[in-house]
XYZ file of C-alpha atoms in Angstrom:
384
model
C 16.091 -33.927 -26.429
C 17.222 -31.355 -23.653
C 21.468 -31.107 -23.761
C 22.881 -31.795 -19.979
C 24.414 -29.152 -18.018
C 27.505 -28.363 -19.243
C 27.385 -29.337 -22.451
C 27.588 -26.897 -25.687
C 24.014 -28.160 -27.857
C 25.637 -26.532 -30.745
C 28.388 -28.824 -31.436
C 26.307 -31.112 -33.993
C 26.787 -35.338 -32.823
C 28.811 -36.420 -35.593
C 31.385 -33.783 -35.369
C 34.571 -34.826 -33.226
C 35.378 -33.168 -30.218
C 38.426 -30.817 -30.316
C 40.341 -33.246 -27.803
C 39.524 -36.196 -30.097
C 42.944 -37.199 -32.293
C 42.360 -37.300 -36.209
C 42.138 -40.601 -37.813
C 44.814 -42.743 -39.260
C 46.181 -42.357 -42.967
C 47.258 -44.994 -45.118
C 50.250 -42.468 -45.853
C 51.083 -42.808 -42.700
C 50.950 -46.847 -42.328
C 53.855 -46.463 -45.579
C 55.973 -43.770 -44.196
C 56.220 -46.168 -40.624
C 56.724 -49.476 -43.424
C 59.733 -47.292 -44.838
C 61.491 -46.581 -41.396
C 61.324 -49.759 -40.572
C 63.039 -51.293 -43.424
C 65.413 -48.289 -43.520
C 66.417 -49.233 -40.258
C 66.446 -52.662 -40.592
C 68.884 -52.248 -43.715
C 71.100 -50.031 -41.819
C 70.960 -52.596 -38.855
C 72.280 -55.397 -40.987
C 74.478 -53.395 -42.935
C 76.504 -52.430 -39.460
C 76.599 -55.894 -38.194
C 78.075 -56.978 -41.578
C 80.732 -54.345 -40.960
C 82.025 -55.314 -37.375
C 81.574 -59.630 -38.432
C 83.906 -59.031 -42.179
C 86.202 -56.658 -40.292
C 85.030 -53.335 -42.339
C 86.473 -50.454 -40.956
C 84.558 -49.112 -37.537
C 83.204 -45.772 -39.045
C 81.163 -47.695 -41.511
C 79.477 -49.850 -39.834
C 78.989 -46.819 -36.117
C 77.405 -44.742 -38.792
C 75.326 -47.734 -40.145
C 73.641 -48.695 -36.734
C 73.399 -44.632 -35.863
C 71.115 -44.220 -38.600
C 69.282 -47.777 -38.149
C 68.361 -46.302 -34.619
C 67.484 -43.021 -36.108
C 64.915 -44.905 -38.827
C 63.487 -47.214 -35.813
C 62.808 -44.492 -33.597
C 61.177 -42.377 -36.207
C 59.297 -45.064 -37.160
C 57.959 -45.699 -33.688
C 57.151 -42.032 -33.418
C 54.923 -41.971 -36.562
C 53.104 -44.949 -35.414
C 52.449 -44.140 -32.100
C 51.239 -40.414 -33.464
C 48.920 -42.092 -36.040
C 47.341 -45.462 -34.716
C 47.293 -45.027 -30.334
C 44.213 -42.985 -29.818
C 44.748 -41.325 -26.108
C 42.263 -42.605 -23.825
C 38.299 -40.112 -23.974
C 38.795 -37.860 -20.843
C 35.632 -38.631 -18.581
C 33.229 -35.979 -18.924
C 32.228 -33.737 -15.509
C 28.292 -33.930 -15.507
C 27.375 -31.691 -12.731
C 24.485 -33.298 -10.406
C 21.413 -32.764 -11.846
C 20.087 -32.508 -7.875
C 20.576 -29.528 -5.282
C 22.303 -30.735 -2.515
C 20.685 -30.701 0.823
C 20.998 -27.367 2.487
C 22.144 -27.418 6.123
C 19.417 -27.664 8.846
C 18.567 -24.099 9.871
C 17.705 -23.361 13.552
C 14.116 -22.488 13.555
C 13.737 -18.456 14.599
C 10.653 -17.129 16.533
C 8.475 -14.887 14.897
C 9.103 -11.560 16.120
C 5.880 -10.221 18.355
C 3.569 -8.054 16.661
C 1.847 -4.806 17.488
C -1.934 -5.020 17.461
C -3.130 -4.519 14.262
C -4.664 -1.402 13.286
C -6.183 -1.529 9.901
C -5.945 1.767 7.827
C -9.236 3.742 7.546
C -8.988 3.350 3.385
C -9.316 -0.418 3.834
C -12.449 -0.817 6.343
C -15.112 -1.466 3.863
C -18.106 1.322 4.230
C -21.812 -0.430 5.131
C -24.238 1.332 3.500
C -27.738 0.901 5.207
C -30.710 -0.320 3.035
C -32.940 1.940 4.454
C -32.603 5.102 5.889
C -35.077 5.371 8.389
C -34.491 6.479 12.463
C -35.013 2.889 13.206
C -32.111 2.361 11.619
C -30.549 5.038 13.307
C -31.838 3.648 16.287
C -29.932 0.428 15.462
C -26.580 1.695 14.889
C -26.776 3.838 17.871
C -27.752 1.034 19.918
C -24.284 -1.363 18.822
C -21.940 1.811 19.109
C -22.942 3.381 22.653
C -24.512 2.684 25.959
C -25.421 5.499 28.190
C -23.228 6.868 30.644
C -24.826 5.189 33.716
C -27.657 2.649 34.148
C -29.569 5.367 35.893
C -29.039 7.607 32.939
C -31.535 8.380 30.256
C -32.734 10.262 27.832
C -35.746 12.779 28.634
C -37.950 14.041 26.088
C -37.051 17.840 26.588
C -33.282 18.264 26.427
C -30.646 20.419 24.873
C -28.021 17.791 24.932
C -27.430 13.966 25.862
C -24.350 11.948 26.110
C -23.818 8.600 25.034
C -19.904 6.284 25.873
C -18.637 3.885 23.386
C -19.396 0.432 23.691
C -16.336 -1.070 22.587
C -14.624 1.857 24.273
C -15.893 3.215 27.378
C -13.894 6.204 27.581
C -15.004 7.511 24.357
C -17.911 10.216 24.577
C -20.298 11.188 22.146
C -22.090 15.072 23.049
C -24.497 15.882 21.099
C -26.258 19.484 21.990
C -28.376 22.329 20.738
C -27.336 26.054 20.943
C -24.055 27.972 19.995
C -21.065 26.476 19.452
C -19.080 27.892 22.372
C -22.043 27.184 25.040
C -20.177 23.429 25.052
C -15.854 24.876 25.496
C -14.248 21.688 24.966
C -11.425 20.626 27.929
C -8.722 22.918 27.636
C -6.237 20.594 29.597
C -5.663 18.430 26.321
C -5.808 19.570 22.555
C -9.133 20.202 20.814
C -10.787 21.278 17.694
C -13.104 22.963 16.100
C -14.412 21.769 12.506
C -15.762 24.559 10.442
C -17.248 24.309 6.871
C -15.632 25.957 4.183
C -16.322 26.557 0.234
C -13.566 25.846 -2.138
C -12.014 29.148 -2.222
C -11.400 28.891 1.761
C -13.233 33.025 1.750
C -12.437 34.434 5.379
C -14.943 36.808 4.666
C -18.857 36.378 3.786
C -19.199 33.317 5.971
C -22.407 32.218 7.556
C -24.163 29.925 10.387
C -21.421 28.253 12.591
C -18.339 28.852 10.311
C -19.331 32.546 11.096
C -19.821 32.159 14.827
C -16.313 30.294 14.814
C -14.336 33.023 12.880
C -15.353 35.629 15.361
C -12.903 34.191 17.745
C -9.953 33.417 15.436
C -7.801 35.970 13.857
C -7.403 36.206 10.087
C -3.490 35.290 9.919
C -4.260 32.126 11.594
C -6.685 31.374 9.139
C -4.278 32.501 5.830
C -1.694 30.239 7.321
C -3.844 27.198 7.225
C -5.350 28.118 3.931
C -1.706 28.024 3.049
C -1.136 24.121 3.363
C -3.311 23.872 -0.022
C -0.883 24.559 -2.877
C -1.598 27.399 -5.373
C -2.761 26.076 -8.908
C -2.704 28.842 -11.402
C -2.776 31.832 -8.392
C -5.607 29.675 -6.712
C -5.731 27.791 -3.541
C -8.540 25.414 -3.756
C -9.730 22.354 -1.674
C -11.675 19.309 -3.059
C -14.653 18.147 -2.275
C -14.300 16.023 1.186
C -10.608 17.149 1.771
C -9.843 18.722 5.026
C -6.838 20.859 6.753
C -5.550 21.526 10.201
C -3.752 24.480 11.371
C -2.884 25.454 15.220
C -5.976 28.201 16.494
C -4.888 31.985 17.301
C -7.217 33.819 18.889
C -8.534 37.173 17.980
C -8.192 39.035 21.072
C -5.230 37.704 22.971
C -7.123 38.686 26.416
C -9.683 35.831 25.917
C -8.629 32.285 26.348
C -9.286 30.295 23.201
C -11.783 27.571 22.762
C -9.478 25.142 21.253
C -5.723 24.444 20.347
C -6.784 23.884 16.577
C -8.914 25.081 13.969
C -10.080 22.097 11.315
C -11.231 23.817 7.786
C -13.620 21.064 5.702
C -14.953 21.356 2.809
C -17.782 18.659 2.834
C -19.514 17.248 -0.416
C -23.187 17.961 -1.637
C -25.765 16.460 -3.292
C -25.479 18.852 -5.969
C -21.456 18.244 -6.326
C -22.341 14.572 -6.946
C -23.784 15.669 -9.986
C -22.592 14.907 -13.705
C -22.828 18.015 -15.947
C -25.797 16.780 -18.025
C -27.747 16.328 -14.979
C -26.822 19.735 -14.038
C -27.942 21.185 -16.824
C -31.129 19.286 -16.753
C -32.208 20.088 -13.469
C -31.006 23.995 -14.025
C -34.195 25.215 -12.202
C -35.737 22.089 -11.026
C -35.683 21.306 -6.899
C -32.589 18.391 -6.270
C -33.702 15.390 -4.734
C -32.531 11.861 -3.806
C -34.014 10.413 -7.157
C -31.317 12.233 -8.683
C -28.271 11.164 -7.335
C -26.304 7.789 -6.609
C -27.688 7.418 -2.813
C -24.675 4.649 -1.630
C -22.490 7.461 -4.018
C -23.193 9.892 -1.605
C -23.274 7.836 1.706
C -19.416 6.699 0.889
C -18.843 10.629 -0.005
C -20.181 11.365 3.813
C -18.000 8.960 5.899
C -15.001 9.284 3.982
C -14.837 13.220 4.568
C -15.467 12.096 8.168
C -12.515 9.989 8.790
C -10.207 12.217 6.867
C -10.960 14.637 9.687
C -10.477 11.672 12.005
C -7.545 11.067 10.774
C -6.178 14.434 10.703
C -6.929 14.726 14.562
C -5.021 11.812 14.717
C -2.171 13.159 13.183
C -2.405 16.341 15.043
C -2.714 14.675 18.492
C -5.818 15.998 18.801
C -8.315 13.947 21.320
C -11.636 16.218 21.675
C -13.475 17.464 18.589
C -16.490 19.703 18.181
C -18.332 19.253 15.077
C -21.737 19.324 13.008
C -23.573 16.940 10.588
C -22.294 17.523 6.922
C -25.178 17.595 4.231
C -28.064 18.448 6.324
C -28.860 21.112 4.404
C -28.700 19.943 0.912
C -32.657 19.558 0.959
C -35.009 21.794 1.900
C -37.470 20.870 5.238
C -40.730 20.624 2.576
C -39.233 18.190 -0.016
C -40.385 14.600 0.066
C -37.073 13.176 0.405
C -35.845 15.370 3.495
C -36.282 13.021 7.001
C -34.603 10.041 4.553
C -31.683 12.672 3.665
C -31.713 13.505 7.272
C -31.382 9.788 8.631
C -28.464 9.287 5.564
C -26.775 12.377 6.797
C -26.197 10.913 10.711
C -25.911 7.343 9.567
C -23.199 8.347 7.756
C -21.365 9.989 10.592
C -22.270 6.752 12.785
C -20.699 4.533 9.903
C -17.618 6.567 10.411
C -17.573 6.377 14.227
C -17.618 2.593 13.292
C -14.368 2.868 11.435
C -12.944 4.803 14.073
C -13.671 2.029 16.612
C -12.480 -0.988 14.636
C -9.124 0.984 13.374
C -6.946 -0.727 16.821
C -7.264 -1.009 20.510
C -7.375 2.885 21.313
C -9.403 5.264 19.677
C -6.889 8.768 19.210
C -10.502 10.708 19.979
C -11.616 10.861 23.680
C -14.970 12.684 22.722
C -16.811 14.734 19.850
C -19.259 17.018 19.981
C -22.096 17.100 17.477
C -23.261 21.230 17.725
C -26.742 22.497 15.979
C -28.625 25.555 15.810
C -31.720 23.869 15.272
C -32.119 20.456 16.985
C -30.417 18.299 19.530
C -28.212 15.859 16.575
C -29.454 12.340 17.076
C -31.710 13.014 19.397
C -35.015 10.928 17.869
C -32.842 8.215 17.344
C -31.286 8.017 20.689
C -34.660 8.164 22.401
C -35.631 5.062 20.072
C -32.269 3.146 21.001
C -32.591 3.934 24.909
C -36.168 4.262 25.563
C -37.362 5.144 29.412
C -38.416 2.048 31.322
C-alpha cells in the first residue's frame, strides 16, 4: 500500500511511535504498593501519637513522611499506568484546493502568418514538359492586361502575378544591361561563380556584368565567406550579397547590389563512384536523381530571394540555373530545360505563399540565346 503523505514509510507498523509511553512493568506495581503501605503506616503512627499524647514532633514527622510516601505512590502510578491520549495525526488533504476563478484574457492579435521558406514543401512535377511549364505559368501569372498577348517573334515579354498583381516577371533575350533595373529603388544583379569566387577567368553573363564592377567591391563581398585553411569557398547553392561599386565612377551604377551564387550542377549530385564510372562518358538524366536535382535548384533560388529580403532588394535580374549542364544534342536536353524552368517557377510559388506581401516587386530573366520561358508562355496564353 502507498503510505499516506506525511507518514514515514520507514517505520514498521509494529514498532512503537516515539510519542507513545513505555508499557508498565511489574516492578512499578510493587513500588507503588510499597509506597502506599509506608504512607498508611506513618499516617497511622502520627494519628496514634496525637491520640495517646506522645511528643508532638514525632507525630508531625510521621505525618510528613506519610504525605511524602503518598505523593511518591501517586506519581509512580501516573507515570506507569496512565497513558496520554494519542495525538490526532494531521493527514493533509489528498485533493487540491479549487483555484480561484481567473478572468479570461483575450488572445493577442496575431499578424498574418508568414511561412519560413525552409518549411514549405517542394513539389516536383512528375513530367518535365512544355505543357507542365505552361500549367505552372498559368497558375502563377496573368497577362499584364486583357489586350496583351505574346507574339511569335519577340525579344521580351512580361507577366504579372496572379495573387500579387504588383509583382512583374520580365523575360528577355540580350545583354544583361539591355534591360536596366529601376534606379529609384534597390536592385541587384545575380552572377554565377565557381566555388573559389575568382574575379578573373569568367565567361558569359558573369564576365559581361563584371566589366562594370570594381574589383575591390568583389573582394569585399567575398570576405563574407570565412577562411578555412586559408581559402574562401562557396558551397553549392550558397549565395552572398554586397553593395555594388561601379568601376567607372562617372557612369551610373546599373544596380545597388551584386549577388554571387554557386549554383548546383548535375555533376555535383554524383557520388564518387558515379564520377569514376562516368569519367569518359556523357552525363544524362538517367545517372542522377531527378527529384534531388530539382530540389537543389529550387533551394538555390529561394536562398537568393531570402538574401534579397534581408537586404531590402525589390528588383532582381537573374538567369536560369542548370541550363548548360547538358548539351543541346543529348536525348534528355529538352526535358532538362523544362526541369530548370519548372524549378524556377516552383521557387516563385514559394515566394508568393510566404506572406501577404512579396519582398520582390520584379524579377527579370535574361538569356543570350533565347527568351526564357517563351515557349511555355505561348502555350499558357495563346492568341485568340
